[in-house]
Short mmCIF file of C-alpha atoms and ligand atoms in Angstrom, two decimals:
data_model
loop_
_atom_site.label_atom_id
_atom_site.label_comp_id
_atom_site.label_asym_id
_atom_site.label_seq_id
_atom_site.Cartn_x
_atom_site.Cartn_y
_atom_site.Cartn_z
CA MET H 1305 -5.16 -9.99 19.74
CA LYS H 1306 -8.85 -9.96 18.90
CA TYR H 1307 -10.10 -7.48 16.35
CA ILE H 1308 -13.53 -6.03 15.71
CA ASP H 1309 -13.98 -7.94 12.44
CA GLN H 1310 -13.71 -11.30 14.23
CA ILE H 1311 -16.74 -10.73 16.43
CA ASP H 1312 -20.42 -11.55 16.00
CA PHE H 1313 -22.21 -8.42 17.18
CA SER H 1314 -25.75 -9.42 16.42
CA GLY H 1315 -28.08 -8.70 19.35
CA LYS H 1316 -25.20 -7.56 21.56
CA ASN H 1317 -24.77 -4.50 23.80
CA VAL H 1318 -21.42 -3.06 22.76
CA LEU H 1319 -19.48 -0.50 24.78
CA VAL H 1320 -17.06 1.36 22.49
CA ARG H 1321 -14.27 3.37 24.09
CA VAL H 1322 -13.41 6.16 21.66
CA ASP H 1323 -11.29 9.31 21.85
CA PHE H 1324 -13.68 12.25 21.56
CA ASN H 1325 -11.29 14.61 23.31
CA VAL H 1326 -12.15 17.29 20.75
CA PRO H 1327 -11.32 21.00 20.84
CA MET H 1328 -14.23 23.33 21.65
CA ASP H 1329 -14.58 27.11 21.64
CA LYS H 1330 -15.82 29.16 24.61
CA THR H 1331 -19.46 28.65 23.61
CA GLY H 1332 -19.00 24.86 23.72
CA LYS H 1333 -18.99 24.41 19.94
CA VAL H 1334 -16.79 21.61 18.60
CA THR H 1335 -14.15 23.30 16.41
CA ASP H 1336 -12.54 20.20 14.91
CA ASP H 1337 -14.41 16.94 14.36
CA THR H 1338 -11.41 14.88 13.13
CA ARG H 1339 -11.51 12.60 16.17
CA VAL H 1340 -15.24 12.00 15.81
CA LYS H 1341 -14.77 11.16 12.12
CA ALA H 1342 -11.98 8.74 13.05
CA SER H 1343 -14.49 6.63 15.03
CA LEU H 1344 -17.08 6.28 12.27
CA ALA H 1345 -15.71 3.12 10.63
CA THR H 1346 -15.94 1.26 13.94
CA LEU H 1347 -19.29 2.67 15.05
CA ASN H 1348 -20.99 2.11 11.69
CA TYR H 1349 -19.65 -1.42 11.43
CA ILE H 1350 -21.02 -2.44 14.84
CA ARG H 1351 -24.32 -0.69 14.25
CA GLU H 1352 -24.83 -2.34 10.89
CA LYS H 1353 -24.15 -5.75 12.45
CA GLY H 1354 -27.25 -5.27 14.60
CA ALA H 1355 -25.85 -4.27 17.99
CA LYS H 1356 -26.69 -1.49 20.44
CA VAL H 1357 -23.74 0.92 20.32
CA ILE H 1358 -22.86 2.60 23.61
CA VAL H 1359 -20.16 5.21 23.00
CA THR H 1360 -17.91 6.36 25.82
CA SER H 1361 -14.98 8.80 26.00
CA HIS H 1362 -13.08 11.28 28.13
CA LEU H 1363 -12.82 15.02 27.45
CA GLY H 1364 -10.19 17.28 29.00
CA ARG H 1365 -9.05 16.87 32.59
CA PRO H 1366 -11.98 17.37 34.96
CA LYS H 1367 -10.04 15.37 37.60
CA GLY H 1368 -12.75 13.05 38.85
CA LYS H 1369 -15.61 15.49 39.27
CA ARG H 1370 -18.35 17.02 37.16
CA VAL H 1371 -17.08 20.15 35.40
CA GLU H 1372 -19.63 21.59 32.97
CA GLU H 1373 -17.09 22.83 30.42
CA TYR H 1374 -15.88 19.24 29.96
CA SER H 1375 -19.29 17.76 29.24
CA LEU H 1376 -19.44 15.61 26.11
CA LYS H 1377 -22.97 16.87 25.41
CA PRO H 1378 -21.91 19.14 22.48
CA VAL H 1379 -20.32 16.14 20.76
CA ALA H 1380 -23.61 14.20 20.51
CA PRO H 1381 -25.07 16.38 17.70
CA VAL H 1382 -21.73 16.26 15.86
CA LEU H 1383 -21.73 12.46 15.99
CA ALA H 1384 -25.42 12.40 15.05
CA GLY H 1385 -24.71 14.57 11.99
CA LEU H 1386 -21.88 12.32 10.84
CA LEU H 1387 -23.79 9.06 11.44
CA LYS H 1388 -26.93 10.64 9.96
CA MET H 1389 -29.07 9.37 12.81
CA GLU H 1390 -30.20 10.40 16.28
CA VAL H 1391 -27.63 10.03 19.04
CA PRO H 1392 -29.19 10.58 22.47
CA PHE H 1393 -26.80 11.98 25.08
CA ILE H 1394 -26.88 10.29 28.49
CA GLU H 1395 -25.93 12.44 31.46
CA ASP H 1396 -23.84 9.82 33.24
CA CYS H 1397 -21.63 7.02 32.01
CA ILE H 1398 -22.63 4.57 34.79
CA GLY H 1399 -25.56 3.96 37.15
CA GLU H 1400 -29.32 4.09 36.74
CA LYS H 1401 -29.42 6.69 33.94
CA ALA H 1402 -26.99 4.77 31.77
CA LEU H 1403 -28.54 1.35 32.48
CA ARG H 1404 -32.02 2.63 31.71
CA ALA H 1405 -30.84 4.24 28.47
CA VAL H 1406 -29.24 1.00 27.28
CA ALA H 1407 -32.33 -1.03 28.19
CA GLY H 1408 -34.44 1.35 26.09
CA MET H 1409 -32.25 1.06 22.95
CA LYS H 1410 -33.03 -0.95 19.84
CA ALA H 1411 -30.47 -2.86 17.77
CA GLY H 1412 -28.55 -0.50 15.48
CA GLU H 1413 -29.06 2.56 17.71
CA VAL H 1414 -26.25 4.68 19.16
CA ILE H 1415 -26.01 6.62 22.42
CA LEU H 1416 -23.21 8.81 23.77
CA LEU H 1417 -22.41 8.68 27.49
CA GLU H 1418 -21.14 11.59 29.61
CA ASN H 1419 -17.41 12.11 30.24
CA LEU H 1420 -15.74 9.11 31.92
CA ARG H 1421 -13.39 11.41 33.81
CA PHE H 1422 -16.24 12.92 35.84
CA HIS H 1423 -15.67 9.82 37.98
CA PRO H 1424 -12.42 9.54 39.98
CA GLY H 1425 -12.25 5.79 39.25
CA GLU H 1426 -11.52 6.33 35.55
CA ASP H 1427 -7.96 7.64 35.76
CA LYS H 1428 -7.22 5.36 38.73
CA ASN H 1429 -7.97 2.27 36.64
CA ASP H 1430 -10.38 1.44 39.44
CA GLU H 1431 -12.00 -2.00 39.31
CA ALA H 1432 -15.26 -1.02 41.02
CA PHE H 1433 -15.82 1.75 38.45
CA ALA H 1434 -14.85 -0.61 35.61
CA GLN H 1435 -17.43 -3.11 36.90
CA GLU H 1436 -20.10 -0.41 36.73
CA LEU H 1437 -19.18 0.29 33.12
CA ALA H 1438 -19.13 -3.43 32.34
CA LYS H 1439 -22.76 -3.74 33.49
CA LEU H 1440 -23.76 -1.80 30.37
CA CYS H 1441 -22.45 -4.30 27.84
CA ASP H 1442 -21.55 -7.84 26.83
CA VAL H 1443 -18.90 -6.82 24.28
CA TYR H 1444 -16.17 -4.18 24.76
CA ILE H 1445 -14.33 -2.48 21.90
CA ASN H 1446 -11.34 -0.19 22.42
CA ASP H 1447 -10.79 2.32 19.64
CA ALA H 1448 -9.05 5.05 21.63
CA PHE H 1449 -5.41 4.59 20.63
CA ALA H 1450 -4.40 8.08 21.80
CA VAL H 1451 -4.94 7.13 25.47
CA SER H 1452 -3.80 3.51 25.26
CA HIS H 1453 -0.49 4.32 26.98
CA ARG H 1454 -2.31 5.20 30.20
CA ALA H 1455 -4.14 2.46 32.07
CA ALA H 1456 -7.65 3.70 32.90
CA ALA H 1457 -10.77 1.86 34.05
CA SER H 1458 -12.39 2.26 30.63
CA ASN H 1459 -9.47 0.80 28.69
CA THR H 1460 -7.71 -1.60 31.06
CA ALA H 1461 -9.63 -2.73 34.18
CA ILE H 1462 -12.85 -3.10 32.19
CA THR H 1463 -11.42 -6.00 30.19
CA LYS H 1464 -11.52 -8.14 33.37
CA PHE H 1465 -15.28 -7.81 33.59
CA VAL H 1466 -16.51 -8.05 29.99
CA PRO H 1467 -16.43 -11.54 28.44
CA LEU H 1468 -15.56 -10.41 24.92
CA CYS H 1469 -13.05 -7.59 24.30
CA ALA H 1470 -11.40 -6.48 21.07
CA ALA H 1471 -9.69 -3.64 19.22
CA GLY H 1472 -11.70 -1.39 16.89
CA PHE H 1473 -10.60 -0.45 13.37
CA LEU H 1474 -8.64 2.63 14.41
CA LEU H 1475 -6.67 0.78 17.06
CA LYS H 1476 -6.17 -2.11 14.64
CA ASN H 1477 -4.74 0.25 12.01
CA GLU H 1478 -2.39 1.87 14.49
CA ILE H 1479 -1.02 -1.47 15.64
CA GLU H 1480 -0.82 -3.04 12.20
CA TYR H 1481 0.95 -0.07 10.60
CA PHE H 1482 3.36 0.20 13.50
CA ASN H 1483 4.16 -3.51 13.34
CA LYS H 1484 4.61 -3.35 9.58
CA ALA H 1485 7.11 -0.52 10.00
CA MET H 1486 9.04 -1.62 13.07
CA LYS H 1487 8.62 -5.38 13.49
CA ASN H 1488 9.04 -6.70 9.99
CA PRO H 1489 10.01 -3.75 7.81
CA ALA H 1490 10.97 -3.59 4.16
CA ARG H 1491 14.56 -2.31 4.31
CA PRO H 1492 16.28 0.08 4.44
CA LEU H 1493 14.30 1.34 7.44
CA ALA H 1494 14.91 5.01 8.26
CA ALA H 1495 13.86 6.89 11.39
CA LEU H 1496 13.54 10.65 11.08
CA ILE H 1497 13.54 12.17 14.56
CA GLY H 1498 13.24 15.88 15.25
CA GLY H 1499 11.66 18.19 17.79
CA ALA H 1500 12.93 20.34 20.57
CA LYS H 1501 14.52 18.15 23.20
CA VAL H 1502 16.82 15.14 23.36
CA SER H 1503 15.50 14.46 26.87
CA ASP H 1504 12.00 13.82 25.50
CA LYS H 1505 13.26 11.35 22.94
CA ILE H 1506 16.25 9.52 24.48
CA LYS H 1507 14.31 6.29 24.89
CA VAL H 1508 13.02 6.54 21.32
CA LEU H 1509 16.54 7.09 19.97
CA GLU H 1510 17.99 4.23 22.03
CA ASN H 1511 15.22 1.85 21.04
CA VAL H 1512 15.12 2.57 17.32
CA LEU H 1513 18.87 2.05 17.10
CA ASP H 1514 18.23 -1.65 17.70
CA ASN H 1515 16.19 -1.81 14.54
CA VAL H 1516 16.75 0.93 11.97
CA ASP H 1517 19.31 1.11 9.18
CA ARG H 1518 19.40 4.92 9.20
CA LEU H 1519 18.78 7.41 11.98
CA ILE H 1520 18.30 10.99 10.86
CA ILE H 1521 18.29 13.60 13.60
CA GLY H 1522 17.10 17.17 13.06
CA GLY H 1523 15.28 19.89 14.98
CA GLY H 1524 16.48 21.63 18.12
CA MET H 1525 17.70 18.34 19.56
CA ALA H 1526 20.36 17.98 16.84
CA PHE H 1527 22.37 20.83 18.37
CA THR H 1528 23.05 18.90 21.58
CA PHE H 1529 24.59 16.19 19.37
CA LEU H 1530 26.66 18.76 17.45
CA LYS H 1531 27.85 20.31 20.71
CA ALA H 1532 28.76 16.82 21.98
CA GLN H 1533 30.96 16.52 18.88
CA GLY H 1534 32.79 19.61 20.05
CA LEU H 1535 31.17 22.19 17.77
CA ASN H 1536 30.27 25.69 18.82
CA ILE H 1537 26.50 25.99 18.49
CA GLY H 1538 26.05 29.61 19.62
CA LYS H 1539 22.66 30.21 21.24
CA SER H 1540 21.04 27.13 19.66
CA LEU H 1541 18.96 24.86 21.91
CA CYS H 1542 21.29 22.73 24.00
CA GLU H 1543 20.66 20.38 26.91
CA THR H 1544 24.02 20.33 28.62
CA GLU H 1545 22.96 17.46 30.89
CA MET H 1546 22.26 15.38 27.77
CA LEU H 1547 25.73 15.69 26.21
CA ASP H 1548 26.84 12.31 27.61
CA VAL H 1549 23.63 10.70 26.40
CA ALA H 1550 24.22 12.14 22.93
CA ILE H 1551 27.70 10.63 22.88
CA LYS H 1552 26.32 7.25 23.99
CA ILE H 1553 23.71 7.37 21.24
CA MET H 1554 26.35 8.20 18.61
CA ASP H 1555 28.53 5.34 19.93
CA LYS H 1556 25.61 2.92 19.86
CA ALA H 1557 24.88 3.89 16.24
CA LYS H 1558 28.50 3.03 15.35
CA THR H 1559 28.39 -0.30 17.19
CA LYS H 1560 25.10 -1.24 15.58
CA ASN H 1561 26.31 -0.13 12.16
CA VAL H 1562 23.44 2.33 11.85
CA GLN H 1563 24.04 5.24 9.51
CA LEU H 1564 23.56 8.37 11.67
CA LEU H 1565 22.84 11.64 9.89
CA LEU H 1566 23.07 15.01 11.64
CA PRO H 1567 22.62 18.44 10.04
CA VAL H 1568 25.68 19.74 8.19
CA ASP H 1569 24.31 23.27 7.83
CA ALA H 1570 21.65 25.37 9.50
CA VAL H 1571 19.38 28.36 9.02
CA ILE H 1572 20.37 30.68 11.86
CA ALA H 1573 18.96 33.88 13.36
CA GLN H 1574 19.60 35.98 16.45
CA THR H 1575 16.03 35.59 17.68
CA PRO H 1576 13.37 32.92 17.03
CA THR H 1577 11.03 35.38 15.33
CA ALA H 1578 9.41 35.49 11.90
CA ASP H 1579 11.00 38.84 10.95
CA ALA H 1580 14.53 38.07 12.16
CA GLU H 1581 17.46 38.35 9.76
CA THR H 1582 18.51 34.82 8.74
CA LYS H 1583 21.68 33.25 7.32
CA VAL H 1584 22.63 29.79 6.16
CA VAL H 1585 25.89 28.57 7.66
CA ASP H 1586 27.88 25.38 7.99
CA VAL H 1587 27.26 23.86 11.44
CA LYS H 1588 30.98 24.39 12.13
CA SER H 1589 30.55 28.17 11.79
CA ILE H 1590 27.60 29.17 13.98
CA PRO H 1591 28.43 32.62 15.43
CA GLU H 1592 28.33 33.09 19.20
CA ASP H 1593 25.02 34.96 19.50
CA TRP H 1594 23.09 33.22 16.72
CA MET H 1595 20.91 30.13 16.96
CA GLY H 1596 20.11 27.30 14.55
CA LEU H 1597 16.37 27.22 13.89
CA ASP H 1598 16.15 24.98 10.83
CA ILE H 1599 18.30 22.59 8.84
CA GLY H 1600 20.03 24.21 5.84
CA PRO H 1601 19.89 23.24 2.13
CA ALA H 1602 22.85 20.82 2.23
CA SER H 1603 21.23 18.97 5.15
CA ILE H 1604 17.89 18.96 3.34
CA ALA H 1605 19.62 17.35 0.34
CA ALA H 1606 21.41 14.72 2.46
CA PHE H 1607 18.33 13.92 4.58
CA SER H 1608 16.14 13.76 1.46
CA ASP H 1609 18.53 11.28 -0.19
CA ALA H 1610 18.54 9.10 2.91
CA VAL H 1611 14.75 9.16 2.98
CA LYS H 1612 14.16 8.69 -0.74
CA THR H 1613 16.20 5.50 -0.86
CA ALA H 1614 14.48 4.00 2.19
CA LYS H 1615 11.69 1.45 1.87
CA THR H 1616 10.20 2.17 5.29
CA ILE H 1617 10.21 5.49 7.15
CA VAL H 1618 9.14 6.34 10.68
CA TRP H 1619 8.95 10.06 11.46
CA ASN H 1620 8.45 11.94 14.71
CA GLY H 1621 9.25 15.61 15.31
CA PRO H 1622 9.76 18.63 13.05
CA LEU H 1623 13.25 19.42 11.72
CA GLY H 1624 13.07 23.10 12.55
CA MET H 1625 10.84 25.72 14.12
CA PHE H 1626 8.34 25.13 11.32
CA GLU H 1627 5.65 27.32 12.92
CA LEU H 1628 7.62 30.35 11.63
CA ALA H 1629 7.93 30.61 7.84
CA PRO H 1630 11.70 31.34 7.68
CA PHE H 1631 12.40 28.09 9.56
CA ALA H 1632 9.83 25.79 7.97
CA SER H 1633 11.60 24.76 4.80
CA GLY H 1634 13.54 21.80 6.26
CA THR H 1635 10.39 20.14 7.57
CA PHE H 1636 8.32 20.92 4.46
CA LYS H 1637 11.04 19.74 2.02
CA LEU H 1638 11.33 16.49 3.97
CA VAL H 1639 7.57 15.98 3.59
CA ASP H 1640 8.21 16.13 -0.18
CA ALA H 1641 11.08 13.64 0.09
CA VAL H 1642 8.98 11.26 2.19
CA VAL H 1643 6.09 11.47 -0.28
CA ASP H 1644 8.45 10.98 -3.28
CA SER H 1645 10.13 7.98 -1.65
CA GLY H 1646 7.10 5.76 -2.22
CA ALA H 1647 8.16 4.06 1.05
CA LEU H 1648 5.75 2.85 3.71
CA THR H 1649 5.72 5.92 5.95
CA ILE H 1650 4.34 6.24 9.43
CA VAL H 1651 4.23 9.61 11.08
CA GLY H 1652 3.33 10.35 14.69
CA GLY H 1653 3.26 13.31 17.07
CA GLY H 1654 1.08 16.41 17.12
CA ASP H 1655 3.64 18.83 15.65
CA THR H 1656 4.68 16.56 12.83
CA ASP H 1657 1.04 15.96 12.00
CA THR H 1658 0.36 19.74 11.99
CA ALA H 1659 3.39 20.37 9.73
CA ILE H 1660 2.26 17.74 7.23
CA HIS H 1661 -1.28 19.10 7.20
CA LYS H 1662 0.15 22.55 6.38
CA THR H 1663 1.70 21.11 3.21
CA GLY H 1664 -1.66 19.64 2.14
CA LYS H 1665 0.01 16.26 1.56
CA SER H 1666 -1.38 14.26 4.48
CA ASP H 1667 -3.22 11.90 2.17
CA LYS H 1668 0.07 10.91 0.52
CA ILE H 1669 1.50 9.56 3.79
CA SER H 1670 0.82 5.85 4.40
CA TYR H 1671 -0.34 6.41 7.97
CA ILE H 1672 -0.52 9.36 10.37
CA SER H 1673 -0.93 8.16 13.92
CA THR H 1674 -3.78 9.57 16.02
CA GLY H 1675 -1.74 9.36 19.22
CA GLY H 1676 1.26 11.53 20.10
CA GLY H 1677 2.22 10.09 23.51
CA ALA H 1678 1.04 6.56 22.68
CA PHE H 1679 2.99 6.59 19.39
CA LEU H 1680 6.16 7.74 21.18
CA GLU H 1681 5.79 4.95 23.74
CA LEU H 1682 5.50 2.41 20.93
CA LEU H 1683 8.70 3.87 19.44
CA GLU H 1684 10.30 3.54 22.87
CA GLY H 1685 9.61 -0.17 22.62
CA LYS H 1686 7.00 -0.14 25.37
CA MET H 1687 3.90 -2.28 25.45
CA LEU H 1688 0.84 -0.06 25.83
CA PRO H 1689 -1.21 -1.22 28.86
CA ALA H 1690 -4.60 -0.90 27.16
CA VAL H 1691 -3.34 -2.85 24.15
CA ALA H 1692 -1.61 -5.50 26.26
CA VAL H 1693 -4.92 -6.42 27.98
CA LEU H 1694 -6.54 -7.13 24.62
CA ASP H 1695 -3.78 -9.54 23.70
P1 AMP Z 2800 8.60 18.12 20.00
O1 AMP Z 2800 7.31 18.39 20.71
O2 AMP Z 2800 9.70 17.67 20.90
O3 AMP Z 2800 8.43 17.26 18.78
O4 AMP Z 2800 9.13 19.55 19.51
C1 AMP Z 2800 8.43 20.29 18.57
C2 AMP Z 2800 8.89 21.71 18.66
O5 AMP Z 2800 10.27 21.77 18.40
C3 AMP Z 2800 8.23 22.61 17.64
O6 AMP Z 2800 7.41 23.52 18.29
C4 AMP Z 2800 9.40 23.31 16.95
O7 AMP Z 2800 9.21 24.69 16.81
C5 AMP Z 2800 10.55 23.06 17.88
N1 AMP Z 2800 11.85 23.09 17.20
C6 AMP Z 2800 12.22 22.37 16.14
N2 AMP Z 2800 13.46 22.70 15.76
C7 AMP Z 2800 13.89 23.69 16.57
C8 AMP Z 2800 15.08 24.43 16.68
N3 AMP Z 2800 16.10 24.26 15.85
N4 AMP Z 2800 15.16 25.33 17.68
C9 AMP Z 2800 14.15 25.52 18.53
N5 AMP Z 2800 12.99 24.83 18.49
C10 AMP Z 2800 12.85 23.93 17.51
#
């Protein structure tokens, strides 16, 4: 795999695929610039090495045609402010306008191209469209980890037509942290998996069992496992069609000698609402019309112990309905345990990221992945197409 810091950029035209899929309000104002900030290390590095920097991204799902609300135009001033330089916005990402803009650039300058997804070829990983993009550059850098699990012209086909292709700093970090955690981990290695549905995470659970020493399961999905063990889980989330899968996963954990931890108690309520009456009960005593919405204190203690004595932790999915205060404590207390563990910790997935941000402790986590879907696919053991082509 080639990385950005192995390339001589001097005098080159560099196309950088970033993820500027930022949230905007109705007036087209960018409301969160986290993703733009995440690209700065890569963009500044290339710029300072004396190259022309041509920035390209998608935004939203315009489905192959020009849709004004998905224009990247409002992102240009945001990027300009962060880079502290002018960033001209170019109204197309290929063709005459783009070629002319690149020809007019000086070394060290940055331009932002219009949304890649205004062209149908982008999502189709179309070679003709990729060739048009390739005409703009002699070096290609991919720094858009969050879309690396979907082959698109700007992250996969393009690598056939540009002589020099490499991963940017953000992509490099994602891959290196993931490999450190899952390929050659300091042990014990613990996976903390939560969230709503078993069905979304079966492949993750099956795959991590080949590697981890401890698998800790919380969140709504834990109740399908408890039901599969014959417990009465009341109105808690349950995927009846996943009961067999849950049994297989528990059997695999036994065969592989992986310590499997499930909740032993739960915070229950009759409705998933912030003002509902709550009780803490043993998971063996969930009443018929109540539902488990968070792990209880005994589970928090057991999960925290398992985490605190681990040397490497991988975490995806909240342990309860953390969006509502009465059911947030399991997830928040586990953030504390993870931070206290001093272990190498990698966290991925939008909800888990949000939960950790709410605690104000994000900077104490070794690495928070920028890609929900892409991170899950890595945990499933899949090779990401846009990463594979750089290898
Ligand atoms: P996921 O996207 O699969 O990681 O699921 C995240 C969602 O799972 C969050 O919105 C949580 O509110 C929800 N969740 C976590 N635990 C529970 C639970 N015990 N019951 C219902 N929903 C839950």
